Amino acid sequence: MDLSTQISFIKGIGEKRGAVLNELGIVTVENLLHHFPRRYLDRSNILTISKIRIDENVTIVGRVTGHQVKRGRKGRSWLDVVIADETGFLTCRWFHGVQWLQKRFEKDMTIAVSGKVEFFGGFQILHPDFDILSDDTSNPINTGIIVPLYPSTHALQKMGFDSRGFRRILKPIIDANIDKIVDYFSAEFLTKNQLISLNDAIHSIHFPESEEGLQAAQRRLKFDELFFLQLVLAVRKQHFADREKQHQYASTGEILAQQYKRITFKLTHAQERVVREIWDDLKSPHPMNRLLQGDVGSGKTVVSFLAVAIVVGNGYQAALMAPTEILAEQHYKSAIEFFKGSDIRPVLITGSLTAAQKRDTNIALKNGYFHLAIGTHALIQSKVTFKNLRFVIIDEQHRFGVMQRGALLKKGEDVDILVMTATPIPRTLSMTLYGDLSSSIIDELPANRQPIITRKVDPNALDKVYGYARDQLDKGRQVFVVYPLIEDSEKMDLKAATQGFDTLSHVFSPYKVVLLHGRMSAIEKEEIMNLFSQNRIQVLVSTTVIEVGIDIPNATLMIIENAERFGLAQLHQLRGRIGRGEHRSVCVLVERKPTEDSQFRLGVMTTTTDGFVIAEEDLKLRGSGDIFGTKQHGLPQLKIANLLFDRDLLFEARKVAFDMIKQDPHLRKEHHQRLRENFLKDYSDTVEMVSIS
Ligand code: ADP
Ligand code: MG
């Protein structure tokens, strides 16, 4: 047996049990050693039953004193398991998997349960997380043994792979293989970065002997995960830096100079800085790969148009890809307006062009008549060809896959890329998801902008709110009213929105009130948005389908109904629809069923409009869930490290990885050989197109 041995061949596991593990990605001995506990029981996080309080999340270790399936009326059954420690009794109750679960418990076995405490005539936990501890030499509370608990699924438990089962099969495997693990880091590297060796870490993560040992093991394994993730990004970035552009920029050009004279406003410092950053990239010998972040209305589009002026001024073509037709059209209109009187000819390419229009625009693009192609993913269709596309702007990047981005890039040569997003991303996240891009941030709103005032109200205050809305309408302004629509309760939500719409039609008569919801066809929705943007509709009642990025400067009030049901990021996105013009804008959050969480969220909304602050708070609230979306971005998933809690380590690992690639871009130096092999073995498919092999 060695590290590459398939676990199904191992005595005590076998084919059937092996298959269940294979499904979790555990195929080899090495995989098994990297299947880490999800948490640990130790003295510091176990409570005695007398100390528990209602609504708290606790872990209790106790002896099973009895278990019984009970039946209610209507044939509903549940399982009660009562456990006891020296200080009291606690009932654990399950409503699901009752028959199967009951077989798991035996009187007098020691179990650990975790969950939220409730009180129904006695303390109880509903559907607790549980682990059977009986075979551990003795009670962890008394001995101080740290007991690892492994992630478990129904299928695993059925095969005996609860935590106890894992510990049992792991012990001999670890003992036999731990010395075969070869560290890819040198002793010198480990000392410098305060890391323990890989075999010590693997050993202690599964069989910790002390809290300190466990922490050192976690630090090492988290570091490795974050380090390799950052190494992927560093290599990708290096790959761009390795390429030489064929085209060159002589100067920023005449068109930009003229364009500057035409702008009626003063650029913010942030905008000026970003234009300089883009110019530095354009004239560098390597292709640009830059992310531009900034709140809605911060002036990203204007900046990207200035870059287009440089590109076209040097004789090249540019393209701007937006996620929806309506956004593409809006960009197109802004471009026409912005470049009026200049030599730049923009063209709109969307799916709704007729065949004849498509043919004509394609010809005109190909012979260089048009300089800037603006469109949806229709841009990446095979018939669209350019004379000399050298600059691509991608708006609202998170909606495009890596593939679509690639398809557009192939239409030009050594294309410089600017990715724009109005969804602020916390630094830890952007450093990971976009860690291979250079980053520009517009963190300053144009001076003529008035801050949006946000107020939280309860339903009693609605009369006053409607009075204010009427005032705004009388002044010629427009109003958004937003209702939540969650898939699970779509029918009821739609009803609430429809009823709200009926009421508001009365309240605001004779102003035109229209309902927009997700079940309408794209054409209907677009029609309504167009009428609203022309002020032929004054009040838009909608479920949350208002397009990101849509610009209606005359809308100065947004009323968000049942605001407690929206997430922070969503609220921020919605609020960004207003405050885009010269008039003072107000956002009213109507809170109907406050919870502790919602009060916090709405509190954040009323105290800041800074998208980055909101994004950080959002990340804290959501914890380490799938929002990290590393997989979706084609990056390795994190198993043990957490971008939220391991921030400092992330920064450390990033620096080490990027420094390493800077000094040894292709990891060809002798002392990096083992590291390189390991990297290629585990990460080559995530590096994509990259050539360090
Ligand atoms: P974003 O793309 O970040 O949402 P835009 O570039 O579309 O922002 O700008 C939003 C609006 O603000 C546009 O009408 C634009 O003309 C205007 N604008 C941009 N920069 C400035 C500025 N520095 N001063 C005043 N208005 C500006
Ligand atoms: Mg924009």
XYZ file of C-alpha atoms and ligand atoms in Angstrom:
721
model
C 0.000 0.000 0.000
C 1.184 3.500 -0.791
C -0.348 6.936 -1.270
C -1.696 6.151 -4.723
C -3.339 2.858 -3.732
C -7.064 2.797 -4.440
C -8.989 2.642 -1.223
C -11.369 -0.022 -2.537
C -8.427 -2.437 -2.450
C -7.742 -1.810 1.186
C -8.731 -4.480 3.661
C -11.557 -3.246 5.822
C -12.929 -0.912 3.176
C -13.642 -3.009 0.130
C -15.467 -2.346 -3.071
C -18.912 -1.441 -1.830
C -17.770 0.973 0.839
C -15.071 2.248 -1.457
C -17.691 3.219 -4.037
C -19.465 5.429 -1.519
C -16.197 7.165 -0.723
C -15.311 7.464 -4.416
C -18.430 9.500 -4.867
C -17.030 12.064 -2.453
C -13.867 12.236 -4.493
C -11.974 9.942 -2.132
C -10.348 7.462 -4.484
C -6.795 6.995 -3.270
C -5.111 6.737 0.080
C -3.827 10.239 -0.464
C -7.377 11.523 -1.005
C -8.430 9.876 2.209
C -5.627 11.554 4.136
C -6.890 14.843 2.735
C -10.439 14.218 3.842
C -10.305 16.483 6.862
C -12.541 16.583 9.929
C -15.208 19.248 9.705
C -14.846 20.181 13.344
C -13.571 18.956 16.686
C -15.051 18.274 20.017
C -12.954 19.659 22.756
C -13.484 20.848 26.251
C -13.830 24.425 25.237
C -16.930 23.956 23.130
C -18.866 21.404 25.155
C -21.466 22.604 27.618
C -23.084 20.750 30.468
C -26.847 20.461 30.189
C -27.417 22.718 33.194
C -25.651 25.566 31.382
C -27.658 25.574 28.158
C -30.038 28.380 27.285
C -32.923 28.615 24.882
C -32.012 29.742 21.351
C -28.307 29.081 21.818
C -26.286 26.778 19.598
C -24.597 24.230 21.822
C -22.700 20.971 21.805
C -23.499 18.482 24.532
C -21.885 15.141 25.297
C -24.109 12.687 27.132
C -25.185 9.125 27.655
C -28.286 7.827 25.878
C -30.853 6.993 28.564
C -33.618 6.012 26.184
C -35.002 6.300 22.698
C -38.517 5.906 21.436
C -40.491 6.405 18.230
C -43.668 8.318 18.976
C -46.729 8.712 16.879
C -48.945 11.746 16.720
C -52.354 12.159 15.220
C -52.483 12.105 11.416
C -49.904 9.306 11.457
C -46.954 11.613 11.934
C -44.090 9.974 13.778
C -40.889 11.167 15.325
C -37.946 9.872 17.296
C -37.068 11.087 20.754
C -33.652 10.290 22.147
C -33.023 11.383 25.700
C -29.469 11.968 26.808
C -28.093 12.778 30.210
C -24.925 14.116 31.716
C -24.148 14.730 35.385
C -26.239 17.869 35.354
C -29.505 17.029 33.603
C -31.516 15.604 30.762
C -32.044 16.742 27.201
C -34.372 15.465 24.495
C -33.230 15.211 20.893
C -36.045 14.947 18.397
C -36.079 13.927 14.752
C -39.032 14.052 12.394
C -37.192 12.646 9.390
C -35.469 9.309 8.819
C -37.023 8.074 12.034
C -36.823 4.313 11.433
C -33.292 4.414 10.197
C -32.087 6.726 12.929
C -33.587 4.680 15.714
C -31.375 1.747 14.831
C -28.331 3.913 15.370
C -28.894 4.534 19.036
C -28.350 2.153 21.905
C -28.935 2.713 25.540
C -25.824 3.898 27.397
C -23.814 4.817 24.338
C -22.071 8.167 24.564
C -23.015 10.661 21.906
C -22.270 14.272 21.092
C -25.146 16.399 19.796
C -25.097 19.913 18.448
C -27.870 22.283 17.549
C -30.118 25.045 18.684
C -31.825 24.652 22.043
C -35.592 25.001 22.211
C -38.034 24.542 25.026
C -41.240 22.492 24.766
C -41.995 21.440 28.313
C -38.280 20.690 28.652
C -35.045 21.444 26.826
C -34.799 19.906 23.423
C -32.873 20.088 20.177
C -34.609 19.445 16.885
C -32.657 17.466 14.283
C -29.303 17.857 16.019
C -26.037 17.064 14.378
C -24.815 13.984 16.203
C -21.813 11.747 16.571
C -21.442 8.476 18.386
C -18.398 8.566 20.634
C -18.684 5.334 22.594
C -15.523 3.680 21.463
C -13.300 6.562 22.326
C -11.202 5.496 25.189
C -13.170 7.610 27.552
C -15.224 10.711 27.861
C -13.495 13.598 26.105
C -14.629 16.018 28.751
C -12.646 14.310 31.427
C -9.564 13.384 29.465
C -9.141 16.401 27.261
C -8.897 14.259 24.144
C -9.842 16.255 21.079
C -12.227 14.212 19.001
C -12.319 14.897 15.275
C -15.744 14.859 13.649
C -15.919 14.166 9.941
C -18.365 15.484 7.397
C -21.036 12.894 7.016
C -23.886 12.056 4.702
C -26.712 9.607 4.936
C -24.967 7.315 2.458
C -21.735 7.432 4.442
C -23.389 6.703 7.754
C -25.189 3.740 6.256
C -21.796 2.308 5.361
C -20.540 2.853 8.861
C -18.608 5.973 8.008
C -19.698 8.140 10.840
C -16.887 9.922 12.614
C -16.110 6.866 14.614
C -15.957 4.770 11.464
C -13.588 7.206 9.836
C -11.273 7.331 12.771
C -11.177 3.551 12.810
C -10.179 3.069 9.177
C -7.839 6.044 9.210
C -5.683 4.944 12.097
C -3.842 2.025 10.429
C -3.730 3.813 7.074
C -2.094 6.855 8.571
C 0.359 4.799 10.577
C 1.408 2.930 7.451
C 1.644 5.906 5.131
C 2.494 9.026 7.038
C 6.218 8.716 6.372
C 5.626 8.349 2.660
C 4.257 11.851 2.399
C 6.910 13.995 0.792
C 6.859 17.662 1.593
C 6.971 19.901 -1.453
C 8.209 22.791 0.654
C 11.819 22.946 1.771
C 12.702 22.995 5.459
C 13.926 26.519 4.961
C 10.628 27.601 3.443
C 8.720 26.041 6.324
C 10.760 27.789 8.965
C 10.528 31.103 7.203
C 6.770 30.888 6.985
C 6.250 29.313 10.395
C 4.768 26.131 9.046
C 5.034 22.570 10.328
C 5.860 19.672 8.027
C 3.171 18.108 5.875
C 3.235 14.722 7.576
C 3.021 16.235 11.016
C 0.117 18.349 9.813
C -1.774 15.442 8.256
C -1.213 13.361 11.337
C -2.398 16.015 13.768
C -5.386 17.068 11.733
C -6.769 13.538 12.119
C -5.382 12.649 15.525
C -4.663 15.866 17.389
C -2.846 15.485 20.644
C -3.110 19.043 21.829
C -4.893 22.242 20.952
C -1.584 23.823 19.887
C -0.720 20.880 17.672
C -4.111 21.051 16.044
C -3.767 24.747 15.388
C -0.361 24.293 13.819
C -1.770 21.554 11.600
C -4.673 23.734 10.542
C -2.372 26.613 9.794
C -0.193 24.467 7.562
C -3.056 22.846 5.639
C -4.984 26.087 5.215
C -1.834 27.802 4.071
C -1.259 25.147 1.419
C -4.786 25.445 0.105
C -4.654 29.224 -0.111
C -1.120 29.157 -1.447
C -1.957 26.858 -4.349
C -5.078 28.828 -5.137
C -2.989 31.978 -5.332
C -0.298 30.156 -7.256
C -2.891 29.316 -9.924
C -3.699 33.006 -10.154
C -0.075 34.101 -10.133
C 0.678 31.690 -12.964
C -2.298 32.895 -14.986
C -1.203 36.463 -14.481
C 2.349 35.577 -15.403
C 1.009 33.992 -18.554
C -0.409 37.338 -19.618
C 2.786 39.093 -18.691
C 4.702 36.607 -20.836
C 2.807 37.534 -23.948
C 3.957 40.363 -26.146
C 1.428 42.501 -27.916
C 1.967 42.965 -31.630
C 0.169 46.280 -31.750
C 1.480 49.434 -30.138
C 0.235 52.754 -28.946
C 2.098 55.809 -30.125
C 0.241 58.324 -27.952
C -3.161 58.808 -26.366
C -4.109 60.403 -29.643
C -6.030 63.302 -31.018
C -9.492 61.858 -30.417
C -8.970 61.622 -26.669
C -7.799 65.218 -26.524
C -10.936 66.339 -28.352
C -13.093 64.122 -26.193
C -11.683 65.712 -23.036
C -12.651 69.121 -24.334
C -16.190 67.972 -25.012
C -16.944 66.538 -21.571
C -19.202 68.963 -19.752
C -18.306 67.789 -16.268
C -15.103 67.448 -14.313
C -13.767 63.931 -13.950
C -13.393 62.742 -10.377
C -9.870 62.047 -9.112
C -10.716 58.374 -9.106
C -11.778 58.498 -12.743
C -8.610 60.317 -13.729
C -6.512 57.802 -11.850
C -8.215 54.875 -13.595
C -7.828 56.433 -17.051
C -4.101 56.707 -16.290
C -3.967 53.082 -15.112
C -5.653 51.936 -18.305
C -3.353 54.040 -20.448
C -0.303 52.549 -18.715
C -1.623 49.094 -19.532
C -2.498 49.936 -23.124
C 0.956 51.218 -23.915
C 2.721 48.406 -22.076
C 4.104 45.629 -24.294
C 1.844 43.052 -22.594
C -1.924 42.627 -22.943
C -4.069 44.316 -20.310
C -6.289 42.217 -18.085
C -7.946 44.659 -15.725
C -10.965 44.650 -13.449
C -12.721 47.970 -12.892
C -14.953 48.081 -9.839
C -17.162 50.957 -8.826
C -20.652 51.552 -7.583
C -23.409 52.251 -10.071
C -23.172 55.807 -11.279
C -19.545 56.210 -10.235
C -18.615 56.847 -13.850
C -17.134 53.565 -15.056
C -18.753 53.732 -18.479
C -17.381 57.197 -19.089
C -13.903 55.960 -18.197
C -14.223 53.024 -20.556
C -15.340 55.356 -23.359
C -12.261 57.495 -22.803
C -10.188 54.363 -23.212
C -12.092 53.650 -26.433
C -11.128 57.137 -27.610
C -7.456 56.233 -27.138
C -7.877 52.903 -28.911
C -9.752 54.304 -31.891
C -7.433 57.305 -32.009
C -4.641 54.809 -32.636
C -6.511 53.169 -35.481
C -7.939 50.101 -33.709
C -11.459 48.824 -33.022
C -13.119 48.202 -29.664
C -16.090 46.151 -28.433
C -18.319 46.418 -25.385
C -20.313 43.390 -24.271
C -23.275 43.780 -21.887
C -25.378 41.007 -20.349
C -28.804 42.108 -21.620
C -30.279 43.867 -24.642
C -31.629 46.723 -22.609
C -28.206 47.412 -21.098
C -26.514 47.121 -24.463
C -28.984 49.611 -25.881
C -28.416 51.987 -23.011
C -24.666 51.789 -23.517
C -25.207 52.366 -27.197
C -27.258 55.493 -26.568
C -24.657 56.806 -24.107
C -21.924 56.123 -26.646
C -23.774 57.986 -29.410
C -24.266 60.884 -27.029
C -20.713 60.789 -25.699
C -19.015 60.549 -29.096
C -21.295 63.034 -30.838
C -19.185 65.286 -33.044
C -16.178 62.963 -32.878
C -14.913 60.567 -35.554
C -15.957 57.506 -33.571
C -18.807 55.471 -35.020
C -20.486 53.062 -32.570
C -22.775 50.262 -33.719
C -25.302 48.157 -31.811
C -25.304 44.395 -32.294
C -28.044 42.410 -30.578
C -30.123 39.351 -31.303
C -33.041 41.421 -32.479
C -31.362 42.798 -35.591
C -32.922 41.633 -38.856
C -30.902 39.393 -41.155
C -30.277 42.283 -43.527
C -29.158 44.581 -40.697
C -26.839 41.876 -39.415
C -25.274 41.446 -42.845
C -24.729 45.162 -43.278
C -23.238 45.725 -39.841
C -20.987 42.708 -40.222
C -19.596 44.051 -43.464
C -19.135 47.510 -42.023
C -17.390 46.123 -38.948
C -15.144 43.941 -40.998
C -13.939 46.754 -43.205
C -13.440 49.047 -40.231
C -16.241 51.513 -40.880
C -17.528 51.067 -37.327
C -15.044 51.603 -34.516
C -16.958 50.474 -31.456
C -19.279 47.455 -31.448
C -21.695 47.429 -28.527
C -23.872 44.415 -27.925
C -24.990 41.373 -26.049
C -23.499 37.919 -26.470
C -24.726 38.316 -30.074
C -21.268 39.857 -30.448
C -19.610 36.486 -30.129
C -21.542 34.901 -32.986
C -19.264 33.505 -35.622
C -20.404 35.874 -38.371
C -19.286 38.947 -36.475
C -15.749 39.769 -37.547
C -13.565 42.795 -37.049
C -10.898 44.530 -39.022
C -8.633 44.971 -36.037
C -10.273 44.451 -32.665
C -7.732 45.281 -29.950
C -9.802 46.345 -26.955
C -12.704 44.608 -25.232
C -14.867 45.953 -22.427
C -17.015 43.486 -20.540
C -19.763 44.961 -18.400
C -21.205 43.182 -15.364
C -18.731 40.396 -15.693
C -20.257 38.004 -13.198
C -23.017 37.182 -15.624
C -20.653 35.957 -18.292
C -18.841 32.684 -18.171
C -15.155 32.399 -18.818
C -16.022 30.729 -22.134
C -17.992 33.681 -23.472
C -15.219 36.036 -22.511
C -12.789 33.817 -24.385
C -14.967 33.681 -27.507
C -14.999 37.455 -27.805
C -11.259 37.728 -27.261
C -10.643 35.373 -30.149
C -12.122 37.920 -32.515
C -9.098 40.114 -32.114
C -5.413 39.739 -31.482
C -3.603 40.325 -28.190
C -6.768 42.005 -27.051
C -6.591 44.329 -24.064
C -9.439 43.538 -21.666
C -11.300 45.764 -19.268
C -13.870 44.033 -17.100
C -16.342 46.331 -15.347
C -18.518 45.410 -12.411
C -20.903 47.425 -10.304
C -21.222 44.651 -7.761
C -18.672 45.553 -5.149
C -16.686 42.558 -4.009
C -14.865 42.422 -0.694
C -11.118 42.469 -1.062
C -10.641 38.887 0.106
C -13.027 37.738 -2.584
C -11.816 39.810 -5.490
C -8.288 38.819 -4.582
C -9.372 35.265 -5.158
C -12.020 35.309 -7.855
C -10.256 37.962 -9.885
C -6.823 37.502 -8.432
C -5.275 37.144 -11.879
C -6.552 40.530 -13.019
C -5.092 43.909 -12.202
C -7.570 45.961 -10.312
C -8.886 49.503 -10.538
C -11.418 50.967 -8.187
C -13.553 54.071 -8.542
C -14.281 54.890 -4.936
C -15.623 58.380 -5.371
C -18.934 59.588 -6.768
C -19.142 62.597 -9.118
C -19.392 65.833 -7.158
C -22.838 66.731 -8.477
C -24.357 63.622 -6.922
C -26.558 63.987 -3.869
C -26.292 61.193 -1.346
C -29.304 58.890 -1.193
C -31.200 59.153 2.053
C -32.345 55.777 3.361
C -35.071 55.330 5.981
C -36.487 52.265 7.602
C -40.216 52.508 8.417
C -42.926 50.235 9.729
C -46.192 49.800 7.818
C -47.980 52.428 9.965
C -45.869 55.095 8.346
C -46.971 54.192 4.827
C -49.497 57.029 4.588
C -46.713 59.487 5.181
C -44.494 57.727 2.676
C -47.218 57.812 0.036
C -47.746 61.503 0.776
C -44.066 62.107 0.096
C -44.277 60.026 -3.084
C -47.206 62.104 -4.287
C -45.144 65.235 -3.656
C -42.355 63.873 -5.791
C -44.789 62.939 -8.571
C -46.283 66.428 -8.472
C -42.757 67.786 -8.913
C -42.422 65.690 -12.043
C -40.282 62.924 -10.508
C -40.817 59.152 -10.773
C -41.118 56.378 -8.214
C -40.088 52.723 -7.906
C -42.019 50.383 -5.633
C -40.373 46.989 -5.209
C -41.927 43.784 -3.888
C -39.999 40.650 -3.017
C -40.548 37.579 -5.089
C -39.010 34.417 -3.833
C -39.382 31.259 -5.866
C -40.608 29.158 -2.963
C -43.543 31.424 -2.337
C -43.913 32.798 -5.811
C -47.680 32.548 -5.945
C -48.231 34.428 -2.712
C -45.587 36.972 -3.529
C -47.102 37.655 -6.899
C -50.439 38.135 -5.211
C -48.943 40.624 -2.759
C -47.368 42.570 -5.603
C -50.610 42.553 -7.583
C -52.610 43.733 -4.598
C -50.040 46.390 -3.871
C -50.282 47.486 -7.450
C -54.102 47.793 -7.230
C -53.862 49.912 -4.108
C -51.120 52.116 -5.498
C -53.009 52.684 -8.748
C -55.745 54.262 -6.605
C -53.448 56.129 -4.283
C -51.457 57.740 -7.081
C -54.250 58.255 -9.609
C -54.178 59.906 -12.127
C -50.443 59.172 -12.468
C -49.727 56.107 -14.494
C -48.842 53.090 -12.353
C -47.671 49.862 -13.989
C -46.799 46.409 -12.700
C -43.670 44.653 -13.916
C -42.953 41.071 -12.903
C -40.752 38.163 -13.807
C -43.438 36.138 -15.550
C -43.802 38.699 -18.287
C -42.057 38.102 -21.574
C -38.775 39.859 -22.222
C -40.499 42.043 -24.792
C -43.225 43.142 -22.379
C -40.650 43.928 -19.719
C -38.534 45.903 -22.105
C -41.536 47.833 -23.352
C -42.426 48.814 -19.790
C -38.850 49.816 -18.958
C -38.731 51.943 -22.072
C -41.974 53.717 -21.215
C -40.709 54.294 -17.690
C -37.456 55.740 -18.935
C -39.449 58.110 -21.153
C -41.565 59.148 -18.131
C -44.697 57.840 -19.804
C -45.071 55.691 -16.700
C -44.589 57.489 -13.380
C -44.784 54.694 -10.839
C -43.190 51.349 -11.559
C -44.364 48.581 -9.233
C -42.135 45.596 -9.681
C -40.887 42.368 -8.292
C -37.110 42.332 -8.278
C -36.540 42.250 -11.985
C -35.298 45.783 -12.503
C -32.231 45.514 -14.682
C -28.899 46.170 -13.099
C -27.371 49.274 -14.567
C -30.522 50.788 -15.995
C -30.329 54.554 -15.832
C -33.385 56.617 -14.951
C -32.100 59.846 -13.421
C -35.607 61.211 -12.968
C -36.576 58.455 -10.495
C -35.983 59.844 -7.022
C -37.881 57.555 -4.695
C -37.721 53.843 -4.136
C -40.077 52.116 -1.729
C -38.993 48.569 -0.921
C -41.800 46.462 0.541
C -41.014 43.679 3.000
C -37.459 44.898 2.933
C -36.575 42.359 5.629
C -36.822 39.622 3.026
C -34.032 40.983 0.829
C -30.358 40.259 1.233
C -27.895 43.093 1.686
C -26.331 42.869 -1.743
C -29.746 42.826 -3.336
C -30.912 45.869 -1.392
C -27.807 47.731 -2.418
C -28.292 46.807 -6.064
C -31.898 47.947 -5.962
C -31.100 51.214 -4.260
C -28.551 51.925 -6.981
C -31.453 52.497 -9.405
C -32.069 55.880 -7.770
C -29.786 58.777 -6.943
C -28.525 58.903 -10.503
C -29.610 62.414 -11.313
C -29.313 65.912 -9.933
C -32.309 65.597 -7.580
C -32.221 64.368 -4.026
C -33.251 60.711 -3.804
C -34.835 58.767 -0.984
C -35.018 55.028 -0.358
C -37.705 53.768 2.024
C -37.360 50.293 3.507
C -40.714 49.008 4.709
C -40.066 46.452 7.405
C -43.012 44.202 8.195
C -41.639 41.200 10.031
C -38.351 42.185 11.603
C -35.911 39.527 12.726
C -32.589 40.052 14.428
C -30.861 39.492 11.111
C -33.086 41.783 9.124
C -32.697 44.561 11.646
C -28.974 44.321 11.216
C -29.202 44.309 7.431
C -31.559 47.266 7.243
C -29.411 49.010 9.833
C -26.396 48.689 7.542
C -28.467 50.068 4.662
C -29.512 53.148 6.612
C -25.987 53.940 7.775
C -23.936 53.577 4.606
C -24.179 53.751 0.847
C -20.636 52.499 0.360
C -20.895 49.334 -1.700
C -17.630 47.929 -0.380
C -18.664 48.301 3.243
C -21.969 46.646 2.413
C -20.234 43.830 0.583
C -18.017 43.115 3.595
C -21.007 43.042 5.921
C -22.836 40.800 3.502
C -19.923 38.407 3.432
C -19.865 38.270 7.230
C -23.578 37.552 7.359
C -23.498 34.824 4.790
C -20.341 33.235 6.075
C -18.466 30.837 3.947
C -21.289 29.543 1.784
C -21.196 29.072 -1.925
C -21.059 32.800 -2.634
C -17.342 32.360 -2.983
C -18.183 30.634 -6.221
C -14.595 29.571 -6.709
C -15.750 26.492 -8.588
C -17.891 28.515 -10.950
C -14.848 30.623 -11.693
C -12.885 27.515 -12.538
C -10.812 27.713 -9.381
C -10.137 24.963 -6.870
C -12.629 24.753 -4.047
C -11.499 25.423 -0.516
C -11.900 22.502 1.862
C -10.332 23.727 5.038
C -9.510 27.395 4.632
C -12.195 30.035 4.800
C -11.830 33.357 3.028
C -13.706 35.106 5.777
C -11.903 33.789 8.845
C -8.523 33.184 7.314
C -8.041 36.607 5.817
C -4.571 37.214 7.188
C -3.355 33.834 6.069
C -4.819 34.516 2.620
C -2.836 37.730 2.319
C 0.280 35.923 3.505
C -0.168 33.026 1.095
C -0.858 35.371 -1.771
C 2.303 37.305 -1.174
C 4.411 34.175 -0.950
C 2.871 32.723 -4.139
C 3.219 35.909 -6.186
C 6.785 36.532 -4.960
C 7.702 32.991 -5.880
C 6.379 33.343 -9.435
C 8.095 36.675 -9.755
C 11.451 35.126 -8.900
C 10.897 31.873 -10.735
C 8.102 32.468 -13.286
C 7.917 28.887 -14.496
C 9.011 27.162 -11.316
C 12.011 25.767 -13.119
C 14.549 26.251 -10.360
C 15.879 23.100 -8.804
C 14.489 23.742 -5.333
C 10.992 24.228 -6.774
C 10.928 20.958 -8.627
C 8.848 18.987 -6.143
C 6.480 21.882 -5.685
C 6.096 22.158 -9.419
C 5.304 18.462 -9.789
C 2.715 18.633 -7.073
C 1.190 21.754 -8.556
C 0.901 20.233 -12.003
C -0.527 17.036 -10.584
C -3.314 18.701 -8.634
C -3.953 21.997 -10.349
C -3.041 21.801 -13.997
C -6.636 21.771 -15.209
C -7.496 24.882 -13.204
C -4.588 26.798 -14.613
C -6.086 26.277 -18.105
C -4.139 27.392 -21.155
C -1.097 28.044 -19.047
C 2.311 26.752 -19.928
C 4.539 25.956 -17.052
C 4.772 22.321 -18.097
P -21.390 53.738 -14.214
O -21.063 53.084 -15.517
O -20.309 53.568 -13.200
O -22.710 53.345 -13.681
P -21.575 56.086 -15.820
O -20.265 56.235 -16.455
O -22.674 55.486 -16.628
O -21.445 55.304 -14.447
O -22.022 57.486 -15.252
C -23.302 57.698 -14.713
C -23.783 59.069 -15.080
O -22.948 60.048 -14.469
C -23.714 59.338 -16.572
O -24.822 60.093 -16.919
C -22.418 60.115 -16.741
O -22.470 60.981 -17.846
C -22.334 60.892 -15.449
N -20.970 61.168 -15.002
C -19.914 60.337 -15.102
N -18.818 60.895 -14.545
C -19.190 62.109 -14.091
C -18.494 63.183 -13.419
N -17.193 63.099 -13.101
N -19.200 64.269 -13.092
C -20.510 64.359 -13.391
N -21.221 63.395 -14.022
C -20.574 62.282 -14.368
Mg -22.813 51.573 -16.166
